[in-house]
XYZ file of C-alpha atoms in Angstrom:
580
model
C -54.933 -13.206 40.385
C -57.887 -14.126 42.493
C -60.938 -12.104 43.117
C -59.801 -11.555 46.662
C -56.743 -9.896 45.562
C -58.388 -7.262 43.563
C -58.626 -3.582 44.784
C -61.143 -0.725 44.401
C -60.261 1.234 41.193
C -60.011 4.465 43.298
C -57.159 2.811 45.124
C -55.416 1.669 42.136
C -55.828 5.361 40.786
C -54.133 6.597 44.034
C -51.396 3.951 43.780
C -50.682 5.077 40.074
C -50.209 8.586 41.276
C -47.979 7.510 44.041
C -45.997 5.494 41.444
C -45.628 8.822 39.730
C -44.057 10.348 42.889
C -47.090 12.761 43.212
C -46.732 14.556 46.431
C -49.715 16.981 46.624
C -53.219 17.094 45.180
C -54.914 20.430 45.067
C -58.605 20.804 44.680
C -62.221 20.527 45.880
C -63.757 17.144 46.214
C -67.362 16.481 45.262
C -70.069 13.698 45.679
C -68.548 11.985 42.523
C -64.958 11.869 44.126
C -66.004 10.304 47.245
C -64.454 6.927 46.660
C -61.178 8.509 45.418
C -61.145 10.762 48.497
C -61.447 7.870 50.762
C -58.621 6.236 48.914
C -56.390 9.373 49.405
C -57.110 9.195 53.261
C -54.428 6.588 53.742
C -52.120 7.676 51.096
C -48.774 9.550 51.490
C -50.171 12.020 48.779
C -51.029 15.148 50.683
C -54.573 16.660 49.879
C -54.617 20.531 49.805
C -58.175 21.564 49.903
C -58.807 25.022 48.377
C -61.621 27.507 48.180
C -62.023 27.367 44.383
C -60.911 25.069 41.629
C -59.219 27.561 39.501
C -56.963 28.365 42.297
C -56.190 24.652 42.756
C -55.287 24.479 39.072
C -52.899 27.471 39.284
C -51.195 25.754 42.478
C -50.824 22.336 40.512
C -49.330 24.280 37.425
C -46.977 25.965 39.614
C -45.918 22.733 41.307
C -45.228 21.366 37.633
C -43.447 24.687 36.731
C -40.973 24.372 39.700
C -40.307 20.543 39.681
C -40.856 19.575 36.106
C -43.064 16.806 37.386
C -46.917 17.110 36.763
C -48.833 18.983 39.540
C -52.222 17.271 40.274
C -55.532 18.994 41.029
C -59.112 17.405 41.617
C -62.513 18.475 41.072
C -65.931 17.060 40.905
C -67.963 17.106 37.558
C -69.883 20.095 35.918
C -69.229 23.393 37.506
C -66.188 22.071 39.388
C -64.621 20.950 36.344
C -65.456 23.889 34.200
C -63.792 26.097 36.874
C -60.421 24.379 35.735
C -60.677 26.048 32.244
C -58.639 29.154 33.067
C -55.810 27.172 34.901
C -55.647 24.525 32.161
C -55.149 27.217 29.629
C -52.543 28.715 31.888
C -50.520 25.558 32.137
C -50.975 24.861 28.447
C -49.965 27.904 27.032
C -47.074 28.387 29.518
C -45.719 24.903 29.106
C -46.229 23.761 32.755
C -46.895 20.196 33.381
C -50.302 19.729 35.210
C -52.974 16.898 35.599
C -56.542 17.440 36.190
C -58.859 14.642 37.720
C -62.337 15.289 37.470
C -65.356 13.406 38.555
C -68.536 12.297 36.544
C -72.040 10.717 37.153
C -72.309 7.047 36.774
C -71.740 6.166 32.931
C -73.189 2.459 33.001
C -76.682 3.689 34.178
C -78.336 7.002 34.705
C -78.452 8.381 38.247
C -79.973 11.648 37.942
C -80.633 12.266 34.298
C -78.504 14.969 32.911
C -78.179 16.947 36.152
C -74.752 18.882 36.276
C -73.408 16.796 33.360
C -71.301 18.734 30.940
C -69.201 16.888 28.313
C -66.008 17.646 30.050
C -63.711 15.541 28.036
C -64.580 17.342 24.847
C -64.625 20.659 26.884
C -60.873 19.936 27.975
C -59.671 19.153 24.280
C -58.565 22.489 23.054
C -57.092 23.272 26.516
C -55.048 20.059 26.839
C -52.424 17.870 25.411
C -54.457 14.764 26.469
C -58.026 14.216 27.812
C -59.723 10.922 28.429
C -62.657 9.393 30.228
C -61.762 6.241 32.303
C -64.337 3.659 31.276
C -62.783 0.413 32.796
C -60.699 0.235 36.014
C -58.226 -2.072 34.320
C -57.120 0.840 32.277
C -56.302 3.177 35.119
C -52.508 2.572 35.452
C -51.842 2.919 31.487
C -54.019 5.957 31.436
C -52.324 7.700 34.264
C -48.967 6.713 33.169
C -49.730 8.069 29.571
C -51.093 11.146 31.083
C -48.245 12.123 33.019
C -45.825 11.225 30.289
C -47.595 13.529 27.966
C -47.992 16.262 30.436
C -44.153 16.100 31.098
C -42.853 15.586 27.611
C -41.590 18.631 25.934
C -43.375 20.964 25.265
C -45.124 20.352 28.764
C -48.682 21.103 29.242
C -52.230 20.144 30.765
C -53.706 16.577 30.747
C -56.947 15.618 32.076
C -58.692 12.367 33.278
C -62.270 11.996 34.197
C -63.025 9.071 36.694
C -66.863 8.460 36.931
C -68.030 7.538 40.063
C -69.363 4.132 39.199
C -65.976 3.189 37.700
C -64.162 4.456 40.686
C -66.011 1.962 42.852
C -65.172 -1.090 40.914
C -62.595 -3.535 41.314
C -59.584 -4.536 39.336
C -56.346 -6.416 39.724
C -54.454 -3.883 37.515
C -50.915 -2.873 38.463
C -48.908 0.323 38.223
C -46.592 0.596 35.210
C -42.768 0.935 35.861
C -41.566 4.478 35.013
C -38.366 4.208 33.027
C -36.279 7.349 32.132
C -36.272 8.479 28.445
C -33.376 10.378 26.771
C -34.414 13.041 24.439
C -33.327 12.931 20.768
C -30.290 15.358 20.188
C -29.796 17.799 17.286
C -28.577 16.647 13.872
C -24.842 17.359 13.265
C -25.512 19.103 9.909
C -27.901 21.462 11.893
C -25.286 22.220 14.353
C -22.577 22.716 11.895
C -24.793 25.378 10.105
C -25.454 27.186 13.230
C -21.770 27.269 13.956
C -21.012 28.689 10.565
C -23.651 31.410 10.943
C -22.498 32.466 14.315
C -18.851 32.679 13.230
C -19.922 34.718 10.281
C -22.175 37.147 12.212
C -20.741 40.579 13.445
C -23.151 41.280 16.381
C -24.575 37.819 17.479
C -26.865 38.043 20.374
C -28.177 35.403 22.656
C -32.050 35.208 23.584
C -33.154 33.220 26.700
C -36.677 32.267 26.700
C -39.017 30.162 28.928
C -37.867 26.686 27.254
C -34.374 27.350 28.459
C -35.597 27.192 32.141
C -34.479 23.691 32.601
C -31.553 22.981 35.193
C -29.210 21.178 32.622
C -29.864 23.810 30.064
C -29.318 26.632 32.434
C -26.013 25.166 33.606
C -24.905 24.689 29.895
C -25.961 28.211 28.983
C -23.872 29.838 31.773
C -20.861 28.040 30.454
C -21.597 29.076 26.820
C -21.897 32.735 27.824
C -18.850 32.725 29.971
C -16.649 31.179 27.465
C -18.029 32.615 24.342
C -18.628 36.286 25.910
C -21.880 36.664 23.642
C -24.229 39.135 25.394
C -27.867 37.936 26.008
C -31.230 39.382 26.830
C -34.162 37.420 28.221
C -37.951 37.143 27.811
C -40.049 37.849 30.797
C -40.349 34.078 31.359
C -36.571 33.564 30.896
C -35.436 35.908 33.682
C -33.070 34.232 36.101
C -31.936 31.346 33.943
C -28.554 33.376 34.000
C -28.464 35.930 36.597
C -29.687 39.265 35.690
C -26.638 40.926 37.168
C -24.267 38.901 34.847
C -21.946 41.515 33.069
C -23.077 40.355 29.649
C -27.032 40.716 30.454
C -28.639 43.426 28.426
C -31.832 43.196 30.310
C -35.164 41.779 29.563
C -37.643 42.216 26.782
C -40.684 43.400 29.182
C -42.034 45.231 26.192
C -42.343 44.026 22.537
C -40.768 47.196 21.214
C -39.347 50.645 22.035
C -37.227 49.548 24.914
C -33.288 49.839 25.413
C -32.991 45.967 24.687
C -34.670 46.651 21.181
C -31.845 48.997 20.284
C -29.467 45.958 20.890
C -31.742 43.616 18.906
C -31.885 45.933 15.924
C -28.092 46.362 16.013
C -27.699 42.597 16.109
C -27.415 40.776 12.780
C -28.110 37.232 14.347
C -30.197 36.306 17.221
C -29.432 32.771 18.814
C -32.791 31.969 20.155
C -32.656 29.433 23.084
C -36.010 28.106 24.249
C -38.473 31.008 23.154
C -41.505 30.051 21.004
C -44.341 32.449 19.773
C -46.751 31.306 22.607
C -44.975 33.856 24.988
C -45.730 37.378 24.050
C -43.058 38.278 21.372
C -39.735 39.929 22.713
C -39.184 41.506 19.445
C -40.966 41.536 15.891
C -39.300 39.900 12.838
C -39.772 41.570 9.312
C -39.175 39.984 6.096
C -35.977 40.985 4.553
C -34.623 42.913 7.446
C -32.201 41.862 10.158
C -31.472 40.192 12.189
C -31.405 36.503 11.117
C -32.654 34.121 13.754
C -31.436 30.623 14.810
C -34.206 28.848 16.461
C -32.819 26.287 19.308
C -35.437 24.305 20.959
C -36.922 20.899 21.621
C -39.404 21.198 18.823
C -39.551 23.002 15.479
C -40.630 26.645 15.272
C -44.191 27.613 14.725
C -44.034 30.103 12.035
C -45.884 33.275 12.584
C -45.962 36.705 10.942
C -43.830 37.886 13.786
C -41.496 34.863 14.139
C -40.068 32.859 11.052
C -36.477 31.734 11.784
C -33.878 31.187 9.040
C -32.428 28.074 10.698
C -33.427 25.546 13.249
C -31.584 23.337 15.686
C -34.110 20.893 17.004
C -33.393 18.506 19.928
C -32.267 18.470 23.546
C -31.519 22.192 24.157
C -28.729 21.454 26.742
C -27.081 19.105 24.330
C -27.327 21.704 21.493
C -25.668 24.203 23.535
C -22.930 22.076 24.467
C -22.333 20.962 20.790
C -22.354 24.598 19.703
C -19.943 25.654 22.687
C -17.451 22.893 21.703
C -17.507 23.949 18.076
C -17.479 27.686 18.523
C -14.558 30.082 18.973
C -14.849 33.941 19.907
C -14.314 35.851 16.797
C -12.161 39.152 16.640
C -14.676 40.650 14.281
C -17.436 40.215 16.850
C -18.530 43.933 18.003
C -20.395 44.676 21.079
C -19.131 48.069 21.781
C -22.493 49.840 20.880
C -24.628 47.264 22.850
C -22.559 47.794 25.943
C -23.089 51.598 25.706
C -26.883 50.758 25.533
C -26.468 48.518 28.638
C -24.860 51.409 30.489
C -27.709 53.698 29.710
C -30.225 50.996 30.574
C -28.684 50.404 34.032
C -28.673 54.181 34.709
C -32.263 54.448 33.650
C -33.447 51.530 35.741
C -32.464 53.369 38.899
C -34.712 56.227 38.015
C -37.582 56.349 40.661
C -36.134 53.533 42.725
C -35.592 55.998 45.739
C -38.454 58.319 44.938
C -40.423 59.211 48.189
C -43.553 60.113 46.750
C -46.904 58.853 47.947
C -48.740 56.738 46.638
C -45.698 54.944 45.676
C -44.150 54.906 42.283
C -43.856 51.161 41.094
C -40.060 51.637 40.492
C -39.727 52.368 44.296
C -41.880 49.211 45.154
C -39.766 46.973 42.992
C -36.510 48.479 44.271
C -37.471 48.065 48.052
C -38.505 44.536 47.425
C -35.377 43.525 45.574
C -33.248 44.928 48.506
C -35.404 43.004 51.157
C -35.474 39.462 49.215
C -32.587 37.337 49.507
C -31.254 35.757 46.126
C -33.191 32.605 46.497
C -36.402 34.572 47.538
C -39.401 33.964 45.315
C -41.516 36.734 44.026
C -44.878 35.482 42.500
C -46.570 38.042 40.071
C -50.217 38.296 39.198
C -50.908 40.264 36.108
C -51.271 44.007 35.929
C -49.300 47.260 35.116
C -46.742 46.555 37.851
C -45.512 43.469 35.773
C -43.852 45.589 33.244
C -41.811 47.320 36.049
C -40.894 43.920 37.839
C -39.819 42.468 34.461
C -37.634 45.525 33.604
C -36.265 46.600 37.107
C -36.389 43.433 39.331
C -33.236 41.526 38.908
C -33.560 37.644 39.175
C -30.366 36.274 40.445
C -31.394 32.656 40.369
C -33.869 30.511 38.285
C -37.441 30.543 39.117
C -37.138 33.505 41.607
C -39.510 35.794 39.717
C -42.549 33.970 38.489
C -44.665 35.731 36.181
C -46.890 34.524 33.361
C -46.325 36.077 29.915
C -48.361 33.443 28.011
C -51.926 33.318 29.009
C -51.268 36.343 31.230
C -54.240 35.812 33.457
C -55.103 37.639 36.468
C -55.801 35.701 39.721
C -52.796 33.401 39.475
C -50.458 35.479 41.839
C -51.711 34.364 45.187
C -52.290 30.680 44.252
C -48.823 30.261 42.846
C -47.152 31.828 45.760
C -49.147 29.416 48.146
C -47.762 26.465 46.087
C -44.173 27.787 46.276
C -44.483 28.243 50.085
C -45.892 24.649 50.307
C -42.959 23.271 48.337
C -40.183 25.644 49.851
C -41.206 26.493 53.284
C -37.659 27.756 53.996
C -37.778 30.378 51.395
C -38.939 33.994 51.511
C -42.095 34.013 49.299
C -44.003 37.153 48.304
C -47.124 37.372 46.027
C -47.300 40.628 44.195
C -50.936 41.355 43.085
C -52.844 44.370 42.040
C -56.238 45.222 43.631
C -58.072 43.627 40.748
C -56.055 40.465 40.446
C -56.036 39.784 44.129
C -59.777 39.884 44.532
C -60.172 37.415 41.744
C -58.854 34.568 44.085
C -58.372 36.358 47.372
C -60.392 33.590 49.077
C -57.255 31.437 48.995
C -55.939 33.542 51.967
C -57.875 31.205 54.139
C -56.072 28.293 52.529
C -52.752 29.852 53.342
C -53.838 30.678 56.871
C -55.071 27.095 57.417
C -51.923 25.561 56.101
C -49.879 27.799 58.471
C -47.813 29.123 55.637
C -45.064 31.872 55.805
C -46.189 34.105 53.131
C -46.237 37.952 52.309
C -49.019 39.302 50.097
C -48.453 42.830 48.478
C -51.537 44.253 47.110
C -50.764 47.299 44.917
C -53.828 49.372 45.027
C -54.689 51.824 42.142
C -58.463 51.383 42.689
C -58.500 50.461 38.938
C -57.779 48.014 36.326
C -54.670 49.940 35.814
C -53.160 47.984 32.826
C -56.271 48.604 30.605
C -56.596 52.042 31.799
C -53.089 52.740 30.513
C -53.933 51.122 27.169
C -57.187 53.100 27.049
C -55.321 56.353 27.466
C -52.458 55.357 24.962
C -55.325 54.538 22.318
C -56.857 57.893 22.759
C -60.057 56.643 24.398
C -61.761 58.786 26.984
C -61.417 57.396 30.663
C -64.496 55.002 31.154
C -65.375 51.571 32.958
C -62.172 50.833 34.592
C -62.308 52.243 38.152
C -62.963 50.342 41.174
C -64.056 50.679 44.829
C -62.206 48.356 46.971
C -62.873 46.757 50.429
C -60.590 47.456 53.460
C -57.721 45.134 52.649
C -56.335 45.521 56.261
C -59.544 44.484 57.862
C -60.313 41.854 55.071
C -56.925 40.096 55.797
C -57.519 40.211 59.463
C -60.896 38.681 58.970
C -59.028 35.474 57.717
C -56.740 35.272 60.603
C -53.898 36.787 58.639
C -52.094 40.091 59.723
C -52.906 43.049 57.648
C -51.049 46.139 57.163
C -51.286 49.432 54.991
C -48.395 51.568 53.989
C -48.870 55.252 54.471
C -45.459 56.581 53.123
C -42.717 55.369 51.140
C -40.546 54.938 54.322
C -43.457 52.993 56.109
C -43.775 50.596 53.188
C -39.870 49.936 53.457
C -40.275 49.244 57.194
C -43.422 47.101 56.829
C -41.825 45.025 54.155
C -38.634 44.320 56.166
C -40.722 43.320 59.149
C -43.056 41.033 57.279
C -39.997 39.326 55.519
C -37.659 39.025 58.375
C -39.471 39.064 61.751
C -43.302 38.352 61.421
C -44.257 34.819 60.753
C -47.438 33.511 59.066
C -49.499 35.128 56.382
C -49.172 38.730 56.042
C -50.870 41.108 53.641
C -49.527 44.650 52.928
C -51.656 47.072 51.121
C -49.390 49.591 49.019
C -51.124 52.521 47.561
C -49.500 53.002 43.925
C -49.599 55.658 41.312
C -48.709 54.746 37.789
C -49.119 58.376 36.194
C -45.394 59.186 36.076
C -44.451 55.527 35.359
C -46.750 55.648 32.435
C -45.184 58.978 31.184
C -41.916 57.283 31.275
C -43.225 54.339 29.005
C -45.360 56.515 26.666
C -42.858 59.446 26.208
C -39.473 59.428 27.976
C -38.350 55.818 26.913
C -39.451 56.082 23.163
C -37.575 59.477 22.857
C -34.347 57.822 24.632
C -34.560 54.896 22.204
C -34.983 56.976 19.279
C -31.914 58.971 20.284
C -29.816 55.761 20.809
C -30.920 54.385 17.350
C -29.769 57.751 15.791
C -26.240 57.240 17.515
C -25.987 53.607 16.177
C -23.206 53.181 13.900
C -23.820 52.950 10.090
C -23.804 49.696 8.303
C -26.081 47.702 10.601
C -27.428 44.751 8.619
C -26.601 41.275 7.356
C -23.061 41.194 6.282
C -22.388 39.238 3.058
C -20.541 36.560 5.140
C -23.572 35.865 7.359
C -25.960 36.070 4.163
C -23.793 33.449 2.463
C -23.733 31.097 5.455
C -27.397 30.948 6.016
C -29.342 27.973 4.663
C -30.943 28.488 1.134
C -34.639 29.005 1.085
C -35.005 25.392 0.100
C -32.208 23.082 1.576
C -32.340 19.374 1.107
C -30.465 17.923 4.089
C -30.651 14.333 2.984
């Protein structure tokens, strides 16, 4: 190919991204990205300019979370690139495919000494699956293909490419690589057979649905598995909605790691069939050596052993296929007994209604959750930041479809709620989208209100205002420390929203909140912010005192004989098994 047919490396980079079906790039370009920025000018990829790189990273990660295709974000060198750190960790820990592209000073000659230069490739190494500096334009297509492949391959995560400005302006005749589908390996037959034997032998088998089960094929197969075998299930926070929370066999969400109704069922179980959960997400229960239940780990990859998690058996391979193989080999057993679990479920359902119609003001979190659930359609998406309210949404907000309650229980960072809601509103403009933030988390990326207004998005932002860092304040109290260092003085959120060109509202009663919420979701278009004064005092009393007391009582009512039956013990693999 002659010199006249060569293209600028930045053009080849954009073509490689187009070849990967990238639709959006979120970020803030800098001087070192100007060639790439110019190449994007004529691309079908839409550039979404944000007000902070961290928010751009959260948006890209959310695109990856919802589409299973790597979301892409862009920054300049130095401070722009380091601002990606939290969103890189967010994507990496939660398993969201996300690609970061950062600029850099020229590498073939010095331009400004060490001004703004940070070793970003090494900086990104512990936060990503793959990080590389592009040193030759000829390598761009292969590096983009490898980065995207790595980001999307199970377990998904963050990747990074650094494009120095002098490399971006060079010319190359490199061409994009074809993208071929890859079939995942399936679980070995002996592993499936052993899992079937263990499940048949169990008396109280129970299904756990984790974040890794949130794949379209897996969700469909899980629905068939549960409906045919009638095995009850519970979810982690990030597994909510994979099967609808209103399914008659749903025992709720492990919003806490212990002392909730679902943990009574877990303790009654002699076998947990764990679909797609790993130890990166906050544990839904704590395993103890020598005590039930046994655990079968079913995932794309082997279990990471931890003091809280050490499964007795593993089924490793494509999860959807593993579930199908299990379904084909299993039969409902007459000795499976769920009578006590269903009793606990009934108690749970009654308790979840407590406070849902409470008229006190400031509002109780249960009322906030209940009214939002009533107003949202089944496919509406609530995007949670992190704070005290997250526990109540995880416990009380029923997710009827996958990816309709987006929360982070891996990095559990504050500041992600609004950016993730913006990404959802961009991807699905026809859906009702609500960002649920605390006053603390909202102000960590509230500047993105301007981004939402500029993009003419239809989006509602709830700011639950307790004038404090409420989650830590609760834990400070539980730990017996005196109150100190966690109270805040907030701006006028209504005026703040209006200053961006959004529409600001403040609830002045529980009835007022319900009406404003209805109007924002069904009548008022554009970006809306609703300040909702919230009081966690009574809700915290429930978590600290009432709930542990009720759980203790249920435990005392559990039938004698809970433990590992001899049949299940005999069916489990010996401590050292030779599968060859």
